Coordinates of C-alpha atoms in Angstrom, one line a residue:
M806 CA 131.1 102.4 116.9
P807 CA 131.1 99.6 115.2
F808 CA 128.3 97.1 114.7
S809 CA 130.1 94.2 116.6
S810 CA 129.2 96.4 119.5
L811 CA 125.5 96.2 119.5
G812 CA 125.4 92.8 120.4
L813 CA 124.4 91.1 116.6
L814 CA 124.5 87.9 115.7
P815 CA 127.8 86.6 113.6
S816 CA 125.4 85.7 110.6
L817 CA 124.3 89.3 110.8
L818 CA 127.6 90.8 111.2
R819 CA 128.7 88.8 107.8
A820 CA 125.8 89.8 106.2
I821 CA 126.5 93.4 107.4
A822 CA 129.9 93.4 106.1
E823 CA 129.1 91.9 102.6
H824 CA 126.6 94.7 101.6
G825 CA 129.4 97.6 103.1
Y826 CA 127.5 99.2 105.9
P827 CA 130.6 100.9 107.3
A828 CA 129.4 101.6 110.6
P829 CA 126.0 102.4 112.2
T830 CA 124.3 105.7 111.5
P831 CA 122.6 107.7 114.3
V832 CA 119.4 106.0 114.0
Q833 CA 120.6 102.6 113.9
A834 CA 123.1 103.1 116.9
A835 CA 120.1 104.3 118.8
A836 CA 117.0 102.3 117.8
I837 CA 118.8 98.4 117.5
P838 CA 119.9 98.0 121.2
A839 CA 116.5 99.6 122.4
I840 CA 114.7 97.4 120.3
L841 CA 117.2 94.3 121.3
R842 CA 115.8 95.0 125.0
G843 CA 112.4 94.7 123.9
D844 CA 111.3 98.4 124.3
D845 CA 109.0 100.3 122.3
V846 CA 110.3 102.8 120.1
L847 CA 109.0 106.2 118.4
A848 CA 111.8 107.3 115.9
S849 CA 112.1 110.5 114.1
A850 CA 114.1 109.2 110.8
Q851 CA 114.4 111.2 107.7
T852 CA 114.6 109.6 104.3
G853 CA 118.5 108.0 103.9
S854 CA 119.0 107.7 107.5
G855 CA 119.3 104.1 107.1
K856 CA 116.1 103.5 109.3
T857 CA 115.4 100.1 107.6
A858 CA 118.3 98.7 108.6
A859 CA 117.4 100.2 112.0
F860 CA 114.8 98.1 112.5
A861 CA 115.2 95.1 110.2
L862 CA 118.5 94.0 111.8
P863 CA 116.9 93.9 115.7
V864 CA 113.6 92.3 113.9
L865 CA 115.4 89.5 112.6
Q866 CA 117.7 88.8 115.5
S867 CA 114.7 88.5 117.8
L868 CA 112.9 86.2 115.7
M869 CA 116.6 84.2 114.8
L870 CA 116.7 83.7 118.8
G871 CA 113.0 83.1 119.5
R872 CA 111.4 80.0 119.7
R873 CA 110.9 78.1 116.4
E874 CA 107.3 76.4 115.7
K875 CA 106.8 73.7 113.5
Q876 CA 104.3 75.3 111.7
R877 CA 105.2 78.9 110.7
Q878 CA 103.3 81.5 112.2
V879 CA 103.7 85.6 111.3
R880 CA 105.9 86.8 114.4
A881 CA 106.6 90.0 113.1
L882 CA 104.6 92.4 110.6
I883 CA 105.8 95.3 108.9
L884 CA 103.7 98.0 107.2
T885 CA 104.3 100.0 104.8
P886 CA 102.4 102.9 102.4
T887 CA 103.7 101.8 99.1
R888 CA 104.3 98.9 97.1
E889 CA 108.0 100.2 96.4
L890 CA 109.0 100.6 99.8
A891 CA 107.5 97.3 100.9
A892 CA 109.7 95.6 98.2
Q893 CA 112.7 97.5 98.9
V894 CA 112.3 96.7 103.2
G895 CA 111.6 92.8 102.1
A896 CA 114.8 93.1 100.0
V897 CA 117.1 94.3 102.6
L898 CA 115.3 91.9 104.8
Q899 CA 116.4 88.8 102.6
N900 CA 119.7 90.1 102.3
L901 CA 120.2 90.7 106.0
A902 CA 119.1 87.4 106.8
Q903 CA 120.9 85.3 104.3
Y904 CA 123.9 83.7 106.5
H905 CA 121.6 82.5 109.3
P906 CA 121.6 78.3 109.5
H907 CA 117.6 78.1 110.0
P908 CA 116.3 80.4 107.1
L909 CA 113.3 82.9 107.9
K910 CA 110.8 82.8 105.5
I911 CA 109.6 86.6 104.3
A912 CA 106.5 87.4 102.6
V913 CA 106.1 90.5 100.7
L914 CA 102.7 91.3 100.2
F915 CA 101.1 94.4 98.2
G916 CA 98.6 95.3 95.6
G917 CA 99.0 96.2 91.9
V918 CA 99.6 92.3 91.3
S919 CA 97.5 89.7 91.4
I920 CA 96.6 88.1 94.7
N921 CA 97.0 84.3 94.1
P922 CA 100.6 83.7 93.9
Q923 CA 101.0 85.7 96.9
M924 CA 98.0 83.0 98.4
M925 CA 100.3 80.3 97.4
D926 CA 103.4 82.0 98.8
L927 CA 101.5 81.8 102.2
R928 CA 100.9 78.4 102.2
G929 CA 102.9 77.1 105.1
G930 CA 103.1 80.1 106.8
A931 CA 105.5 83.2 107.0
D932 CA 108.1 84.4 109.9
I933 CA 107.9 88.0 108.7
V934 CA 105.4 90.0 106.5
V935 CA 106.1 93.0 104.8
A936 CA 103.1 94.6 103.3
T937 CA 101.0 97.3 102.3
P938 CA 97.7 97.5 104.5
G939 CA 95.1 97.3 102.1
R940 CA 96.3 93.8 100.4
L941 CA 96.9 92.2 103.8
L942 CA 93.4 93.1 104.8
D943 CA 92.5 91.2 101.6
L944 CA 94.5 88.0 102.3
I945 CA 93.4 88.0 106.0
D946 CA 89.8 88.0 104.6
R947 CA 90.4 85.1 102.4
N948 CA 92.0 83.3 105.7
A949 CA 95.6 83.2 103.6
V950 CA 97.2 84.4 106.6
S951 CA 96.8 85.7 110.3
V952 CA 98.6 88.3 112.2
S953 CA 97.4 86.8 115.6
G954 CA 100.4 85.6 116.7
A955 CA 102.6 88.8 115.6
A956 CA 104.5 90.0 118.4
M957 CA 106.5 92.3 116.7
L958 CA 104.8 95.4 114.7
V959 CA 106.4 98.1 112.7
L960 CA 104.9 101.0 111.0
D961 CA 107.4 102.2 108.4
E962 CA 106.8 105.8 107.0
A963 CA 103.9 106.4 109.6
D964 CA 103.1 109.6 108.5
R965 CA 102.6 108.5 105.1
L966 CA 100.5 105.5 106.1
L967 CA 98.1 108.1 107.4
D968 CA 98.5 110.6 104.5
M969 CA 97.4 108.1 102.0
G970 CA 94.0 107.6 103.9
F971 CA 95.3 104.2 105.7
A972 CA 93.6 105.0 109.0
D973 CA 90.8 102.8 108.8
E974 CA 92.8 99.9 107.2
I975 CA 95.7 100.4 110.4
G976 CA 92.7 100.2 113.0
R977 CA 91.4 97.2 111.5
L978 CA 94.8 95.2 111.8
L979 CA 95.6 96.6 115.4
A980 CA 92.6 95.1 116.2
L981 CA 93.6 91.7 114.9
L982 CA 97.3 91.8 116.5
P983 CA 98.0 90.9 120.1
A984 CA 97.7 93.1 122.8
Q985 CA 101.2 92.3 124.0
R986 CA 103.3 93.0 121.2
Q987 CA 106.4 95.3 120.6
T988 CA 105.7 97.9 118.4
L989 CA 108.1 100.1 116.5
L990 CA 107.0 103.5 114.7
F991 CA 109.4 105.1 112.2
S992 CA 108.4 108.5 110.6
A993 CA 110.2 111.2 108.8
T994 CA 107.7 114.0 110.3
F995 CA 105.2 114.3 113.3
P996 CA 101.7 115.8 112.3
P997 CA 99.0 115.4 114.9
Q998 CA 97.7 112.6 113.4
V999 CA 100.8 110.5 113.9
L1000 CA 101.1 111.6 117.4
K1001 CA 97.9 110.7 118.2
L1002 CA 98.3 107.3 116.7
A1003 CA 101.5 106.9 118.7
Q1004 CA 100.1 107.6 121.9
G1005 CA 97.5 105.2 121.5
I1006 CA 99.9 101.9 120.3
L1007 CA 103.0 102.6 121.9
C1008 CA 103.8 101.8 125.7
D1009 CA 106.3 104.0 127.3
P1010 CA 108.5 104.1 124.2
V1011 CA 112.2 105.0 123.7
R1012 CA 111.8 108.1 121.6
I1013 CA 115.0 108.6 118.9
A1014 CA 115.2 112.0 116.8
V1015 CA 118.6 111.8 115.6
A1016 CA 118.1 113.8 112.2
S1017 CA 118.0 117.4 113.6
A1018 CA 121.7 118.1 113.8
A1019 CA 122.9 119.9 110.9
A1020 CA 126.2 117.7 110.7
E1021 CA 123.3 114.9 109.7
Q1022 CA 121.5 116.8 107.3
P1023 CA 121.7 115.2 103.4
D1024 CA 123.9 117.2 101.4
I1025 CA 121.3 119.0 99.1
V1026 CA 121.5 122.0 97.5
Q1027 CA 117.8 123.7 97.3
R1028 CA 117.0 125.8 94.6
A1029 CA 114.0 128.3 93.3
I1030 CA 113.6 129.2 89.6
A1031 CA 111.0 131.4 88.6
V1032 CA 109.5 130.2 85.4
D1033 CA 106.1 130.7 83.4
A1034 CA 104.4 127.2 83.5
G1035 CA 104.0 126.9 79.7
R1036 CA 107.9 127.2 79.6
R1037 CA 108.5 124.3 82.5
T1038 CA 109.2 121.3 80.1
Q1039 CA 111.9 123.9 77.9
L1040 CA 113.7 124.9 81.1
L1041 CA 113.9 121.0 82.2
R1042 CA 115.1 120.1 78.9
H1043 CA 117.9 123.3 79.1
L1044 CA 118.8 121.9 82.8
I1045 CA 119.5 118.4 81.8
A1046 CA 121.7 119.4 78.9
E1047 CA 123.6 122.3 80.7
N1048 CA 124.0 120.3 84.1
A1049 CA 124.7 116.9 82.0
W1050 CA 122.8 114.8 84.3
D1051 CA 122.7 111.2 84.1
R1052 CA 119.5 110.8 85.5
V1053 CA 116.9 113.3 86.8
L1054 CA 113.6 112.9 89.0
V1055 CA 111.1 114.7 87.8
F1056 CA 107.9 115.3 90.2
V1057 CA 104.4 116.5 89.0
A1058 CA 100.8 116.6 90.3
T1059 CA 99.1 114.0 88.4
K1060 CA 99.3 111.0 86.1
Y1061 CA 98.5 112.8 83.1
A1062 CA 101.2 115.3 83.6
A1063 CA 103.4 112.5 84.2
D1064 CA 102.3 111.0 80.9
I1065 CA 102.3 114.2 79.0
V1066 CA 105.7 115.6 80.2
A1067 CA 107.6 112.2 79.7
V1068 CA 106.2 112.1 75.8
K1069 CA 107.3 115.7 75.4
L1070 CA 111.0 114.6 76.7
Q1071 CA 110.8 111.7 74.5
R1072 CA 110.0 113.9 71.4
A1073 CA 112.7 115.9 72.2
G1074 CA 115.1 112.5 72.2
I1075 CA 115.4 112.5 76.0
A1076 CA 115.1 108.9 77.4
A1077 CA 112.1 109.2 79.7
G1078 CA 109.4 107.2 81.5
A1079 CA 106.0 108.0 83.1
F1080 CA 106.0 106.8 86.8
H1081 CA 102.6 106.7 88.3
G1082 CA 99.9 104.5 90.2
D1083 CA 97.6 103.6 87.1
L1084 CA 100.5 101.3 85.7
S1085 CA 100.8 97.5 86.9
Q1086 CA 103.7 96.7 89.3
G1087 CA 105.5 94.6 86.7
A1088 CA 105.7 97.9 84.5
R1089 CA 106.7 100.0 87.7
T1090 CA 109.2 97.2 88.2
Q1091 CA 110.9 97.5 84.8
L1092 CA 110.7 101.4 84.8
L1093 CA 112.7 101.8 88.4
A1094 CA 115.6 99.2 87.2
E1095 CA 115.9 101.0 83.7
F1096 CA 116.0 104.4 85.8
K1097 CA 119.0 102.9 88.2
N1098 CA 120.9 101.3 85.1
T1099 CA 120.4 104.7 83.3
K1100 CA 118.9 103.1 80.2
L1101 CA 116.3 105.7 81.4
R1102 CA 117.6 109.4 81.8
V1103 CA 114.3 111.1 83.3
L1104 CA 111.6 109.6 85.6
V1105 CA 108.6 111.5 85.2
A1106 CA 106.9 110.6 88.9
T1107 CA 103.7 111.7 90.9
D1108 CA 104.1 111.6 94.5
V1109 CA 103.9 107.7 94.4
A1110 CA 107.9 108.0 94.1
A1111 CA 108.5 110.1 97.0
R1112 CA 108.8 107.3 99.4
G1113 CA 110.5 103.7 99.1
I1114 CA 112.7 104.8 96.0
D1115 CA 116.1 104.2 96.8
I1116 CA 118.4 105.3 93.8
A1117 CA 121.9 105.6 94.4
Q1118 CA 123.8 108.3 93.4
L1119 CA 121.0 110.1 92.1
P1120 CA 122.0 113.8 91.1
A1121 CA 119.0 116.0 90.8
V1122 CA 115.2 116.1 92.0
I1123 CA 113.1 118.5 90.4
N1124 CA 109.4 119.6 91.4
Y1125 CA 108.2 120.4 88.1
D1126 CA 104.7 120.7 89.8
L1127 CA 105.2 121.9 93.7
P1128 CA 103.8 119.3 96.0
R1129 CA 100.9 119.8 98.2
S1130 CA 102.4 119.6 101.2
T1131 CA 105.3 120.4 103.0
V1132 CA 105.9 116.9 104.1
D1133 CA 105.9 115.6 100.7
Y1134 CA 108.5 118.7 99.6
T1135 CA 110.6 116.8 102.6
H1136 CA 110.1 113.2 100.9
R1137 CA 110.6 114.3 97.3
I1138 CA 113.9 116.3 97.6
G1139 CA 115.4 113.1 99.8
R1140 CA 115.0 111.0 96.8
T1141 CA 118.5 112.7 96.4
G1142 CA 121.5 113.4 98.5
R1143 CA 121.4 110.1 100.3
A1144 CA 124.1 107.8 101.7
G1145 CA 126.4 110.5 102.3
A1146 CA 126.2 111.9 98.5
G1147 CA 125.2 115.3 97.5
G1148 CA 122.3 116.3 95.3
I1149 CA 120.6 119.1 93.7
A1150 CA 116.7 119.8 94.3
I1151 CA 115.1 122.2 92.2
S1152 CA 111.4 124.0 92.7
F1153 CA 110.2 125.6 89.6
V1154 CA 108.0 128.4 91.0
G1155 CA 105.7 130.5 88.7
A1156 CA 103.2 133.3 89.6
A1157 CA 100.4 131.3 90.3
T1158 CA 102.3 129.2 92.7
E1159 CA 104.7 131.7 94.3
A1160 CA 102.5 132.0 97.4
H1161 CA 102.4 128.1 98.1
F1162 CA 106.0 128.0 97.6
R1163 CA 106.1 130.7 100.3
L1164 CA 104.2 128.8 102.8
I1165 CA 106.6 125.4 101.9
E1166 CA 109.5 127.9 102.8
Q1167 CA 107.9 128.9 106.0
R1168 CA 107.2 125.6 107.1
Q1169 CA 110.9 124.1 106.1
Q1170 CA 112.3 127.4 107.7
L1171 CA 113.7 128.0 104.1
Q1172 CA 114.3 131.3 102.4
L1173 CA 115.7 130.4 98.8
T1174 CA 116.5 133.2 96.4
R1175 CA 114.2 133.0 93.1
E1176 CA 116.8 132.5 90.3
Y1177 CA 116.2 133.6 86.5
I1178 CA 117.4 131.7 83.8
A1179 CA 118.4 133.9 80.9
G1180 CA 115.8 133.2 78.0
F1181 CA 113.3 131.5 80.4
E1182 CA 112.5 134.8 82.5
P1183 CA 109.1 134.6 83.5
V1184 CA 106.4 137.1 82.0
D1185 CA 103.0 135.9 83.9
A1186 CA 101.9 138.6 86.3
P1187 CA 101.7 137.2 89.8
P1188 CA 98.2 137.6 91.9
A1189 CA 97.0 141.1 93.3
A1190 CA 97.8 139.7 96.5
L1191 CA 100.5 137.6 98.1
D1192 CA 101.2 138.7 101.2
G1193 CA 99.4 137.6 104.9
P1194 CA 98.0 134.5 105.9
A1195 CA 94.8 134.0 104.1
A1196 CA 97.0 134.6 100.7
L1197 CA 99.3 131.5 101.8
E1198 CA 96.5 129.4 103.0
N1199 CA 94.9 130.0 99.5
A1200 CA 97.8 129.4 97.5
A1201 CA 97.7 127.4 94.2
G1202 CA 97.7 123.9 95.3
G1203 CA 95.9 123.8 97.9
I1204 CA 97.1 123.0 101.3
K1205 CA 97.2 119.1 102.3
G1206 CA 94.9 118.3 105.4
K1207 CA 92.1 120.8 104.1
R1208 CA 91.5 118.9 101.4
K1209 CA 89.8 115.2 101.6
S1210 CA 91.5 112.3 100.5
K1211 CA 90.5 110.0 97.4
K1212 CA 89.5 107.0 100.5
D1213 CA 87.5 109.8 102.5
K1214 CA 85.7 110.6 99.6
L1215 CA 84.9 107.4 98.7
R1216 CA 84.0 106.4 102.2
E1217 CA 81.4 109.6 102.5
A1218 CA 79.9 108.4 98.7
A1219 CA 79.0 105.2 100.3
A1220 CA 77.9 105.9 103.3
Q1221 CA 75.4 108.3 101.4
T1222 CA 74.2 105.5 99.2
K1223 CA 73.2 103.3 102.4

């Protein structure tokens, strides 16, 4: 099925051809006609499935064919969980809209940078706003932008939006949007809180789930290597040298760990950088650029990079620290094996994290053989009991959803001081 069969405008088809989209992916083929009909959409879309274009193309077409006002007002709002994903979505929209004879103004808004340039950019309005919820509310509170006329709402990576503690912010924004609107919700996973949100904001949605077919799954080889915690950096260096990877994305649990591991790799002569939330947006953008052009060989990141980072031909992802949840596991390994390319995802599993990795395997319906690398065989003894539900639930690292988020803790502290 070619894109031309989906009823898209010639200017969009031209941009599609120029940017090398060969044919619609399954999620695009299902979502684009439904959105163009004006239906609400609830879509299960894995990373690398082409979901951004699946909503970007029909959103752009709807605005291109819609009534143009003298004074621009926000007609489409796209909410994303991270700065990087907001920037990525904004870039896709700009690229796809470039040949339309009447340019659309697309504003990309996120925190971590000065708010003043964004306020200046919003003067004269905007047709589409792509934003993280917190910064958007800051700008609304400053009367820099209004979303009261937005006839289209897209929640991109809805599970991550809620997982990062944006439920209250989303609630505030929903109250500001018109009741009559088209709502599109895209999510890689559907935990209970996402389903509850969907039930409250979608009206008779078209349900799209195309990621379950085996033939459509990313070509990712998943491996688990047994190693003591204290030897993970040495093993990481060994794997990089042995496999001659030009780039490796390494996930750790904390900002401190990202800095420490990156420094150790640098001392070993490996070009590495630490990527986490304490960096300015400018520093994060520069690190990603250097990683994409292979100036950096290793990017050591916290889960802030698990979504919204699209690195073409990334050969390997390493879980130096295991993710707290199976959802995060899915999005971490989804950074490789994108756009039809193959990739490797390796998890380091120690005695203290064995039970937690078993839980990830159970929920992912995996059963990976533990590998032992010569010279790095573990010697640490495992906990006394690793079997049974209680052992799994008490596994090192915790189970996401049982701990309060940072935002929840801050809200409770504020409430106690009132």
